[in-house]
PDB file of C-alpha atoms in Angstrom:
ATOM      1  CA  MET A  12     -18.903 -36.230 -47.577  1.00 41.00           C
ATOM      2  CA  ARG A  13     -16.413 -32.858 -47.676  1.00 46.00           C
ATOM      3  CA  ARG A  14     -13.135 -33.434 -48.318  1.00 45.00           C
ATOM      4  CA  ASP A  15     -10.540 -32.561 -45.695  1.00 47.00           C
ATOM      5  CA  LEU A  16      -8.596 -30.659 -47.418  1.00 45.00           C
ATOM      6  CA  GLY A  17      -5.689 -30.029 -45.123  1.00 47.00           C
ATOM      7  CA  ALA A  18      -4.828 -33.360 -46.021  1.00 44.00           C
ATOM      8  CA  VAL A  19      -4.669 -32.326 -50.283  1.00 49.00           C
ATOM      9  CA  GLU A  20      -2.188 -29.470 -51.939  1.00 58.00           C
ATOM     10  CA  GLN A  21      -5.030 -27.018 -52.831  1.00 63.00           C
ATOM     11  CA  PRO A  22      -3.562 -25.527 -57.071  1.00 68.00           C
ATOM     12  CA  LEU A  23      -1.550 -22.104 -57.307  1.00 78.00           C
ATOM     13  CA  PRO A  24      -4.265 -19.505 -58.248  1.00 84.00           C
ATOM     14  CA  ALA A  25      -2.529 -19.684 -61.852  1.00 86.00           C
ATOM     15  CA  GLU A  26      -3.358 -23.099 -62.189  1.00 86.00           C
ATOM     16  CA  ARG A  27      -7.132 -22.403 -61.025  1.00 88.00           C
ATOM     17  CA  TYR A  28      -7.373 -19.706 -63.540  1.00 87.00           C
ATOM     18  CA  GLN A  29      -6.420 -21.772 -66.686  1.00 87.00           C
ATOM     19  CA  ARG A  30      -8.751 -25.220 -65.225  1.00 87.00           C
ATOM     20  CA  ILE A  31     -11.710 -22.361 -64.479  1.00 88.00           C
ATOM     21  CA  GLN A  32     -10.983 -21.165 -68.248  1.00 86.00           C
ATOM     22  CA  GLU A  33     -10.760 -25.259 -69.687  1.00 86.00           C
ATOM     23  CA  LEU A  34     -14.327 -25.415 -67.957  1.00 86.00           C
ATOM     24  CA  LEU A  35     -16.198 -22.388 -68.831  1.00 84.00           C
ATOM     25  CA  ARG A  36     -14.081 -23.796 -72.506  1.00 80.00           C
ATOM     26  CA  GLU A  37     -16.236 -26.670 -72.676  1.00 79.00           C
ATOM     27  CA  ARG A  38     -19.024 -25.829 -70.689  1.00 78.00           C
ATOM     28  CA  HIS A  39     -19.951 -22.160 -71.205  1.00 76.00           C
ATOM     29  CA  VAL A  40     -21.704 -21.843 -68.185  1.00 80.00           C
ATOM     30  CA  VAL A  41     -19.982 -22.697 -64.320  1.00 83.00           C
ATOM     31  CA  ARG A  42     -21.270 -22.686 -61.076  1.00 85.00           C
ATOM     32  CA  VAL A  43     -19.273 -21.362 -57.912  1.00 88.00           C
ATOM     33  CA  SER A  44     -19.993 -24.504 -55.688  1.00 87.00           C
ATOM     34  CA  ALA A  45     -19.143 -26.797 -58.614  1.00 87.00           C
ATOM     35  CA  LEU A  46     -15.938 -25.388 -58.920  1.00 89.00           C
ATOM     36  CA  SER A  47     -15.079 -25.222 -54.939  1.00 86.00           C
ATOM     37  CA  GLU A  48     -15.642 -28.887 -54.893  1.00 88.00           C
ATOM     38  CA  LEU A  49     -13.453 -29.752 -57.754  1.00 88.00           C
ATOM     39  CA  LEU A  50     -10.557 -27.552 -57.271  1.00 88.00           C
ATOM     40  CA  GLY A  51     -10.948 -27.961 -53.071  1.00 87.00           C
ATOM     41  CA  VAL A  52     -10.652 -24.486 -52.512  1.00 90.00           C
ATOM     42  CA  SER A  53     -13.341 -22.414 -50.850  1.00 89.00           C
ATOM     43  CA  GLU A  54     -16.428 -20.611 -52.128  1.00 88.00           C
ATOM     44  CA  VAL A  55     -14.707 -17.356 -51.327  1.00 90.00           C
ATOM     45  CA  THR A  56     -11.745 -17.677 -52.725  1.00 90.00           C
ATOM     46  CA  ILE A  57     -13.663 -18.970 -56.096  1.00 88.00           C
ATOM     47  CA  ARG A  58     -15.737 -15.605 -56.022  1.00 87.00           C
ATOM     48  CA  ARG A  59     -11.887 -14.261 -55.691  1.00 90.00           C
ATOM     49  CA  ASP A  60     -10.877 -15.599 -59.137  1.00 89.00           C
ATOM     50  CA  LEU A  61     -14.261 -15.362 -60.874  1.00 87.00           C
ATOM     51  CA  GLU A  62     -13.739 -10.763 -60.047  1.00 87.00           C
ATOM     52  CA  ALA A  63      -9.774 -11.206 -61.450  1.00 88.00           C
ATOM     53  CA  LEU A  64     -10.784 -13.339 -64.304  1.00 86.00           C
ATOM     54  CA  GLU A  65     -13.955 -10.772 -65.753  1.00 82.00           C
ATOM     55  CA  ARG A  66     -11.632  -7.650 -64.784  1.00 82.00           C
ATOM     56  CA  ARG A  67      -9.445  -9.382 -67.774  1.00 82.00           C
ATOM     57  CA  GLY A  68     -12.508 -10.054 -69.894  1.00 78.00           C
ATOM     58  CA  LEU A  69     -12.358 -14.030 -69.811  1.00 81.00           C
ATOM     59  CA  LEU A  70     -15.596 -13.680 -68.100  1.00 78.00           C
ATOM     60  CA  GLU A  71     -18.978 -12.990 -67.247  1.00 79.00           C
ATOM     61  CA  ARG A  72     -19.731 -13.282 -63.477  1.00 81.00           C
ATOM     62  CA  THR A  73     -24.064 -13.877 -62.696  1.00 76.00           C
ATOM     63  CA  HIS A  74     -25.831 -14.968 -59.792  1.00 76.00           C
ATOM     64  CA  GLY A  75     -24.280 -18.752 -58.095  1.00 81.00           C
ATOM     65  CA  GLY A  76     -21.431 -19.042 -60.955  1.00 82.00           C
ATOM     66  CA  ALA A  77     -19.703 -17.558 -64.898  1.00 82.00           C
ATOM     67  CA  VAL A  78     -20.080 -17.562 -68.301  1.00 77.00           C
ATOM     68  CA  LEU A  79     -18.027 -17.825 -71.353  1.00 78.00           C
ATOM     69  CA  VAL A  80     -16.912 -14.372 -73.027  1.00 76.00           C
ATOM     70  CA  GLN A  81     -16.320 -14.487 -76.620  1.00 73.00           C
ATOM     71  CA  ARG A  82     -14.987 -12.185 -78.193  1.00 72.00           C
ATOM     72  CA  MET A  83     -15.623 -10.934 -81.527  1.00 62.00           C
ATOM     73  CA  ARG A  84     -13.129  -9.130 -83.575  1.00 64.00           C
ATOM     74  CA  THR A  85     -14.063  -9.737 -87.290  1.00 63.00           C
ATOM     75  CA  GLU A  86     -17.931 -10.163 -89.283  1.00 59.00           C
ATOM     76  CA  PRO A  87     -18.562 -13.082 -91.148  1.00 59.00           C
ATOM     77  CA  ARG A  88     -19.680 -12.867 -94.754  1.00 58.00           C
ATOM     78  CA  TYR A  89     -23.476 -13.546 -95.930  1.00 48.00           C
ATOM     79  CA  LEU A  90     -22.765 -15.988 -97.535  1.00 46.00           C
ATOM     80  CA  GLU A  91     -20.512 -17.742 -94.543  1.00 50.00           C
ATOM     81  CA  ALA A  92     -23.676 -17.127 -92.132  1.00 48.00           C
ATOM     82  CA  VAL A  93     -26.160 -18.880 -94.145  1.00 46.00           C
ATOM     83  CA  VAL A  94     -24.232 -22.050 -94.102  1.00 46.00           C
ATOM     84  CA  SER A  95     -23.730 -21.719 -90.250  1.00 56.00           C
ATOM     85  CA  HIS A  96     -26.384 -23.414 -87.682  1.00 63.00           C
ATOM     86  CA  PRO A  97     -28.709 -23.280 -90.568  1.00 84.00           C
ATOM     87  CA  GLU A  98     -31.029 -26.285 -89.361  1.00 91.00           C
ATOM     88  CA  GLU A  99     -30.758 -24.323 -86.128  1.00 92.00           C
ATOM     89  CA  LYS A 100     -31.925 -20.776 -88.069  1.00 95.00           C
ATOM     90  CA  ARG A 101     -34.415 -22.508 -89.529  1.00 95.00           C
ATOM     91  CA  ALA A 102     -36.096 -24.069 -86.295  1.00 96.00           C
ATOM     92  CA  ILE A 103     -35.479 -21.089 -84.619  1.00 97.00           C
ATOM     93  CA  GLY A 104     -37.476 -18.810 -87.796  1.00 97.00           C
ATOM     94  CA  ARG A 105     -40.462 -21.408 -87.337  1.00 97.00           C
ATOM     95  CA  ALA A 106     -40.715 -20.966 -84.188  1.00 98.00           C
ATOM     96  CA  ALA A 107     -40.861 -16.705 -84.000  1.00 98.00           C
ATOM     97  CA  ALA A 108     -43.466 -16.597 -87.159  1.00 98.00           C
ATOM     98  CA  ASP A 109     -45.865 -18.329 -84.870  1.00 97.00           C
ATOM     99  CA  LEU A 110     -44.844 -15.199 -82.294  1.00 98.00           C
ATOM    100  CA  VAL A 111     -46.489 -13.269 -85.315  1.00 98.00           C
ATOM    101  CA  GLU A 112     -50.740 -12.094 -85.016  1.00 97.00           C
ATOM    102  CA  PRO A 113     -53.148 -11.545 -88.337  1.00 96.00           C
ATOM    103  CA  GLY A 114     -52.426  -7.754 -88.953  1.00 96.00           C
ATOM    104  CA  GLU A 115     -49.596  -6.932 -87.177  1.00 98.00           C
ATOM    105  CA  THR A 116     -46.904  -4.787 -88.345  1.00 98.00           C
ATOM    106  CA  ILE A 117     -43.168  -5.554 -87.276  1.00 98.00           C
ATOM    107  CA  PHE A 118     -39.723  -5.124 -87.814  1.00 99.00           C
ATOM    108  CA  LEU A 119     -37.174  -7.486 -89.388  1.00 98.00           C
ATOM    109  CA  ASN A 120     -33.372  -5.919 -89.498  1.00 97.00           C
ATOM    110  CA  GLY A 121     -30.728  -7.918 -91.700  1.00 92.00           C
ATOM    111  CA  GLY A 122     -29.214 -11.383 -90.857  1.00 91.00           C
ATOM    112  CA  THR A 123     -29.873 -15.114 -91.770  1.00 92.00           C
ATOM    113  CA  THR A 124     -31.463 -15.811 -88.588  1.00 95.00           C
ATOM    114  CA  THR A 125     -34.443 -12.710 -89.207  1.00 96.00           C
ATOM    115  CA  MET A 126     -34.400 -13.579 -92.880  1.00 95.00           C
ATOM    116  CA  GLU A 127     -35.519 -17.447 -91.430  1.00 96.00           C
ATOM    117  CA  VAL A 128     -38.283 -15.956 -89.622  1.00 97.00           C
ATOM    118  CA  PHE A 129     -39.641 -13.685 -92.663  1.00 97.00           C
ATOM    119  CA  ARG A 130     -39.476 -16.807 -94.673  1.00 95.00           C
ATOM    120  CA  HIS A 131     -41.818 -18.880 -92.008  1.00 96.00           C
ATOM    121  CA  LEU A 132     -44.793 -15.991 -91.818  1.00 96.00           C
ATOM    122  CA  SER A 133     -48.230 -17.059 -92.021  1.00 93.00           C
ATOM    123  CA  ALA A 134     -50.050 -15.274 -90.074  1.00 92.00           C
ATOM    124  CA  PRO A 135     -52.787 -12.995 -92.668  1.00 93.00           C
ATOM    125  CA  GLY A 136     -52.448  -8.790 -93.135  1.00 94.00           C
ATOM    126  CA  ILE A 137     -48.815  -9.019 -92.122  1.00 95.00           C
ATOM    127  CA  ARG A 138     -46.771  -5.912 -92.968  1.00 97.00           C
ATOM    128  CA  VAL A 139     -43.142  -5.817 -92.650  1.00 98.00           C
ATOM    129  CA  ILE A 140     -40.477  -2.842 -91.932  1.00 98.00           C
ATOM    130  CA  THR A 141     -36.778  -4.074 -92.886  1.00 98.00           C
ATOM    131  CA  ASN A 142     -33.457  -2.855 -94.489  1.00 97.00           C
ATOM    132  CA  HIS A 143     -32.682  -6.180 -95.619  1.00 96.00           C
ATOM    133  CA  VAL A 144     -32.612  -6.843 -99.271  1.00 94.00           C
ATOM    134  CA  GLY A 145     -32.419 -10.387 -99.486  1.00 91.00           C
ATOM    135  CA  MET A 146     -36.433  -9.681 -98.075  1.00 93.00           C
ATOM    136  CA  ALA A 147     -37.740  -7.676-100.773  1.00 90.00           C
ATOM    137  CA  LEU A 148     -36.426 -10.216-103.056  1.00 87.00           C
ATOM    138  CA  GLU A 149     -38.668 -12.780-101.663  1.00 88.00           C
ATOM    139  CA  ALA A 150     -41.232 -10.446-100.759  1.00 87.00           C
ATOM    140  CA  ALA A 151     -44.148 -11.726-104.305  1.00 81.00           C
ATOM    141  CA  ASP A 152     -43.621 -15.210-103.330  1.00 79.00           C
ATOM    142  CA  GLN A 153     -44.564 -14.458 -99.520  1.00 80.00           C
ATOM    143  CA  GLY A 154     -47.378 -12.428-100.224  1.00 80.00           C
ATOM    144  CA  LEU A 155     -47.395 -10.150 -97.837  1.00 88.00           C
ATOM    145  CA  GLU A 156     -46.787  -6.479 -97.368  1.00 94.00           C
ATOM    146  CA  LEU A 157     -43.088  -5.076 -97.139  1.00 96.00           C
ATOM    147  CA  ILE A 158     -41.800  -1.916 -96.623  1.00 97.00           C
ATOM    148  CA  LEU A 159     -37.811  -1.483 -97.676  1.00 96.00           C
ATOM    149  CA  VAL A 160     -36.288   1.881 -96.281  1.00 96.00           C
ATOM    150  CA  GLY A 161     -33.414   3.011 -98.057  1.00 93.00           C
ATOM    151  CA  GLY A 162     -29.949   3.626 -97.370  1.00 94.00           C
ATOM    152  CA  GLN A 163     -26.215   1.901 -97.936  1.00 94.00           C
ATOM    153  CA  PHE A 164     -25.778  -1.241 -98.455  1.00 93.00           C
ATOM    154  CA  ARG A 165     -23.769  -3.945 -96.637  1.00 90.00           C
ATOM    155  CA  ALA A 166     -22.623  -6.886 -98.239  1.00 85.00           C
ATOM    156  CA  PRO A 167     -22.382  -8.680 -95.112  1.00 82.00           C
ATOM    157  CA  SER A 168     -25.942  -8.474 -93.895  1.00 83.00           C
ATOM    158  CA  SER A 169     -27.015  -8.117 -96.837  1.00 86.00           C
ATOM    159  CA  SER A 170     -28.647  -5.144 -95.723  1.00 93.00           C
ATOM    160  CA  VAL A 171     -29.102  -0.851 -96.006  1.00 96.00           C
ATOM    161  CA  VAL A 172     -27.682   1.017 -93.512  1.00 96.00           C
ATOM    162  CA  GLY A 173     -26.807   4.873 -92.941  1.00 96.00           C
ATOM    163  CA  PRO A 174     -29.031   8.128 -92.363  1.00 96.00           C
ATOM    164  CA  PHE A 175     -31.428   7.735 -95.136  1.00 96.00           C
ATOM    165  CA  ALA A 176     -32.575   4.345 -93.347  1.00 97.00           C
ATOM    166  CA  THR A 177     -32.332   5.443 -89.763  1.00 97.00           C
ATOM    167  CA  GLU A 178     -34.147   8.863 -90.987  1.00 97.00           C
ATOM    168  CA  ALA A 179     -37.030   6.583 -92.675  1.00 97.00           C
ATOM    169  CA  LEU A 180     -37.339   4.783 -89.514  1.00 98.00           C
ATOM    170  CA  ARG A 181     -37.460   7.025 -87.275  1.00 97.00           C
ATOM    171  CA  ARG A 182     -41.409   7.855 -88.930  1.00 97.00           C
ATOM    172  CA  VAL A 183     -42.783   4.086 -88.499  1.00 98.00           C
ATOM    173  CA  HIS A 184     -43.788   2.244 -85.388  1.00 98.00           C
ATOM    174  CA  ALA A 185     -44.068  -1.501 -85.309  1.00 98.00           C
ATOM    175  CA  ASP A 186     -46.141  -3.841 -82.435  1.00 99.00           C
ATOM    176  CA  LYS A 187     -43.580  -6.220 -82.994  1.00 99.00           C
ATOM    177  CA  ALA A 188     -39.478  -6.131 -83.550  1.00 99.00           C
ATOM    178  CA  PHE A 189     -37.542  -8.803 -84.329  1.00 99.00           C
ATOM    179  CA  ILE A 190     -34.436  -8.928 -83.897  1.00 98.00           C
ATOM    180  CA  GLY A 191     -31.002 -10.867 -85.036  1.00 97.00           C
ATOM    181  CA  VAL A 192     -27.556 -10.064 -83.772  1.00 96.00           C
ATOM    182  CA  GLU A 193     -23.664 -11.734 -83.267  1.00 93.00           C
ATOM    183  CA  GLY A 194     -23.464 -11.337 -79.264  1.00 93.00           C
ATOM    184  CA  VAL A 195     -26.250 -12.105 -76.819  1.00 94.00           C
ATOM    185  CA  SER A 196     -24.027 -11.012 -73.066  1.00 90.00           C
ATOM    186  CA  LEU A 197     -26.284 -11.595 -70.040  1.00 88.00           C
ATOM    187  CA  ARG A 198     -23.536  -8.535 -68.772  1.00 86.00           C
ATOM    188  CA  SER A 199     -22.722  -6.476 -72.292  1.00 90.00           C
ATOM    189  CA  GLY A 200     -26.367  -6.896 -73.646  1.00 95.00           C
ATOM    190  CA  LEU A 201     -26.750  -7.375 -77.614  1.00 97.00           C
ATOM    191  CA  THR A 202     -24.291  -6.808 -79.604  1.00 95.00           C
ATOM    192  CA  THR A 203     -22.612  -6.052 -83.406  1.00 94.00           C
ATOM    193  CA  PRO A 204     -19.309  -5.798 -85.404  1.00 92.00           C
ATOM    194  CA  SER A 205     -21.015  -2.941 -87.420  1.00 92.00           C
ATOM    195  CA  PRO A 206     -21.603   0.628 -85.679  1.00 94.00           C
ATOM    196  CA  GLN A 207     -24.540   0.664 -88.450  1.00 95.00           C
ATOM    197  CA  GLU A 208     -25.932  -2.362 -87.713  1.00 95.00           C
ATOM    198  CA  ALA A 209     -26.628  -1.378 -84.163  1.00 96.00           C
ATOM    199  CA  GLU A 210     -27.928   1.551 -85.135  1.00 97.00           C
ATOM    200  CA  ILE A 211     -30.440   0.373 -87.193  1.00 98.00           C
ATOM    201  CA  ALA A 212     -31.350  -2.528 -84.684  1.00 98.00           C
ATOM    202  CA  GLY A 213     -31.434   0.192 -81.845  1.00 98.00           C
ATOM    203  CA  LEU A 214     -33.908   1.971 -83.084  1.00 98.00           C
ATOM    204  CA  MET A 215     -36.188  -0.732 -84.691  1.00 98.00           C
ATOM    205  CA  MET A 216     -36.251  -1.297 -80.700  1.00 98.00           C
ATOM    206  CA  GLU A 217     -36.957   1.910 -79.814  1.00 98.00           C
ATOM    207  CA  ARG A 218     -39.389   2.310 -82.447  1.00 98.00           C
ATOM    208  CA  THR A 219     -41.803  -0.556 -81.918  1.00 98.00           C
ATOM    209  CA  ARG A 220     -44.317  -0.375 -79.631  1.00 97.00           C
ATOM    210  CA  GLY A 221     -44.982  -3.846 -78.169  1.00 98.00           C
ATOM    211  CA  GLU A 222     -42.736  -6.915 -77.389  1.00 98.00           C
ATOM    212  CA  VAL A 223     -38.476  -7.090 -78.532  1.00 99.00           C
ATOM    213  CA  ILE A 224     -37.947 -10.509 -79.448  1.00 99.00           C
ATOM    214  CA  VAL A 225     -34.204 -11.598 -79.901  1.00 99.00           C
ATOM    215  CA  VAL A 226     -33.939 -14.545 -82.584  1.00 98.00           C
ATOM    216  CA  ALA A 227     -30.078 -16.068 -81.873  1.00 96.00           C
ATOM    217  CA  ASP A 228     -28.813 -19.678 -81.826  1.00 94.00           C
ATOM    218  CA  HIS A 229     -26.694 -20.895 -79.484  1.00 92.00           C
ATOM    219  CA  SER A 230     -23.476 -19.769 -80.588  1.00 89.00           C
ATOM    220  CA  LYS A 231     -24.384 -16.187 -80.006  1.00 92.00           C
ATOM    221  CA  LEU A 232     -24.826 -17.058 -76.703  1.00 91.00           C
ATOM    222  CA  GLY A 233     -21.705 -15.434 -74.421  1.00 86.00           C
ATOM    223  CA  ARG A 234     -20.288 -13.543 -77.202  1.00 88.00           C
ATOM    224  CA  VAL A 235     -19.294  -9.671 -77.416  1.00 90.00           C
ATOM    225  CA  ALA A 236     -18.510  -7.815 -80.699  1.00 91.00           C
ATOM    226  CA  ASP A 237     -17.998  -4.499 -79.776  1.00 91.00           C
ATOM    227  CA  PHE A 238     -20.991  -2.299 -81.166  1.00 95.00           C
ATOM    228  CA  VAL A 239     -23.453  -2.528 -78.649  1.00 96.00           C
ATOM    229  CA  ILE A 240     -27.482  -2.409 -79.713  1.00 98.00           C
ATOM    230  CA  ALA A 241     -28.908  -2.544 -76.391  1.00 98.00           C
ATOM    231  CA  PRO A 242     -28.735  -3.972 -72.616  1.00 96.00           C
ATOM    232  CA  LEU A 243     -30.181  -7.080 -72.657  1.00 96.00           C
ATOM    233  CA  GLU A 244     -33.069  -5.311 -69.920  1.00 96.00           C
ATOM    234  CA  ASP A 245     -35.110  -4.326 -73.674  1.00 98.00           C
ATOM    235  CA  VAL A 246     -35.713  -7.423 -74.615  1.00 98.00           C
ATOM    236  CA  HIS A 247     -38.955  -8.813 -73.921  1.00 98.00           C
ATOM    237  CA  ARG A 248     -38.170 -12.857 -75.434  1.00 98.00           C
ATOM    238  CA  ILE A 249     -35.163 -14.365 -77.044  1.00 98.00           C
ATOM    239  CA  VAL A 250     -35.834 -17.374 -79.806  1.00 98.00           C
ATOM    240  CA  VAL A 251     -32.769 -19.923 -79.816  1.00 97.00           C
ATOM    241  CA  ASP A 252     -32.532 -23.498 -80.151  1.00 96.00           C
ATOM    242  CA  ALA A 253     -32.597 -26.452 -78.136  1.00 94.00           C
ATOM    243  CA  GLY A 254     -28.153 -26.277 -77.871  1.00 91.00           C
ATOM    244  CA  ILE A 255     -28.505 -23.671 -75.151  1.00 92.00           C
ATOM    245  CA  GLU A 256     -26.744 -24.516 -71.956  1.00 86.00           C
ATOM    246  CA  ASP A 257     -29.890 -25.223 -68.837  1.00 87.00           C
ATOM    247  CA  GLU A 258     -27.606 -23.067 -66.777  1.00 81.00           C
ATOM    248  CA  TYR A 259     -27.354 -20.172 -69.744  1.00 86.00           C
ATOM    249  CA  ARG A 260     -31.698 -20.732 -69.895  1.00 91.00           C
ATOM    250  CA  GLU A 261     -32.043 -20.101 -66.282  1.00 88.00           C
ATOM    251  CA  GLN A 262     -29.594 -16.948 -66.531  1.00 86.00           C
ATOM    252  CA  LEU A 263     -31.382 -15.872 -69.236  1.00 92.00           C
ATOM    253  CA  ALA A 264     -35.091 -16.146 -67.476  1.00 92.00           C
ATOM    254  CA  ALA A 265     -33.220 -14.868 -63.663  1.00 89.00           C
ATOM    255  CA  ALA A 266     -32.842 -11.288 -65.781  1.00 91.00           C
ATOM    256  CA  ASP A 267     -36.571 -11.097 -66.921  1.00 95.00           C
ATOM    257  CA  VAL A 268     -35.652 -12.207 -70.087  1.00 97.00           C
ATOM    258  CA  GLU A 269     -38.200 -14.629 -71.454  1.00 97.00           C
ATOM    259  CA  VAL A 270     -36.523 -17.779 -72.730  1.00 97.00           C
ATOM    260  CA  VAL A 271     -38.417 -19.890 -76.214  1.00 97.00           C
ATOM    261  CA  VAL A 272     -36.542 -22.793 -77.627  1.00 97.00           C
ATOM    262  CA  ALA A 273     -37.439 -23.736 -81.005  1.00 95.00           C
ATOM    263  CA  GLY A 274     -39.663 -27.090 -80.711  1.00 86.00           C
ATOM    264  CA  GLU A 275     -40.543 -26.680 -77.140  1.00 81.00           C
ATOM    265  CA  PRO A 276     -44.654 -25.220 -75.875  1.00 70.00           C
ATOM    266  CA  VAL A 277     -43.937 -21.836 -75.291  1.00 62.00           C
ATOM    267  CA  GLY A 278     -43.471 -21.336 -71.592  1.00 58.00           C
ATOM    268  CA  ALA A 279     -42.096 -24.460 -70.886  1.00 55.00           C
ATOM    269  CA  THR A 280     -38.813 -23.083 -70.206  1.00 50.00           C
ATOM    270  CA  GLN A 281     -40.438 -21.277 -67.045  1.00 49.00           C
ATOM    271  CA  ALA A 282     -42.716 -23.831 -65.873  1.00 44.00           C
ATOM    272  CA  THR A 283     -39.268 -25.779 -65.870  1.00 47.00           C
ATOM    273  CA  THR A 284     -37.844 -23.075 -64.292  1.00 47.00           C
ATOM    274  CA  SER A 285     -40.299 -22.679 -62.105  1.00 46.00           C
ATOM    275  CA  ALA A 286     -39.772 -26.636 -60.970  1.00 45.00           C
ATOM    276  CA  GLY A 287     -36.670 -26.353 -60.144  1.00 47.00           C
ATOM    277  CA  ASP A 288     -37.200 -23.313 -58.212  1.00 48.00           C
ATOM    278  CA  ASP A 289     -39.918 -25.516 -55.668  1.00 43.00           C
ATOM    279  CA  GLY A 290     -36.781 -27.805 -54.835  1.00 38.00           C
TER     280      GLY A 290
END
């Protein structure tokens, strides 16, 4: 039953803004229809509220709602990143490694999640091209061919960057690219706090003949760092953990990005989304 709005004192815009932000912090994703019911105002009013909050950089509007934007100001140190969501990263690494076919050449950029992809590679005849120093140290144990590009060492990502690295990458191609990022945003795309890392990751994507696959745990979703790697439209798949919100998963699928949730069969997300659309 529709509530009698005339008998209810409607919240002021500032109060609505605060409540919308609280809900976004709790849920990360909100719907216009749900906010309208909860706050007792029209959907037109809610859309205006979301537009105002988006202009302030506090959220990103989506089809039918909005998602939380988390601004990333500092880059975590490598060892700090290692202990952040370790189980999720291992699961993501395992699921992403299963997407590599025998004999393929792949790009892996620097980062703790791409390191887990590397550790779980098992298909025969794989060649890895990377700027991640840690992978080179473990390559002998993996029993695969690894090409490490040269350059300036960056401790936060345990990787090499700069003109030597970019020049080397311009001379090679790969079948697939697995890209680790600090932020995945529906509007801002893939981002990182480092301009050098953004350049390397973007170049790997450009030099890829086939799929570009992003690997990111759920804490990276809705986060925006200062430097853009690429727009979301350049991504074919994203491999995430089960902590992803259902509505964010739907928004990524609506943006033509295939969502692979670690532990779920590949294609399960699309089947679920299609079934929901039929209803």
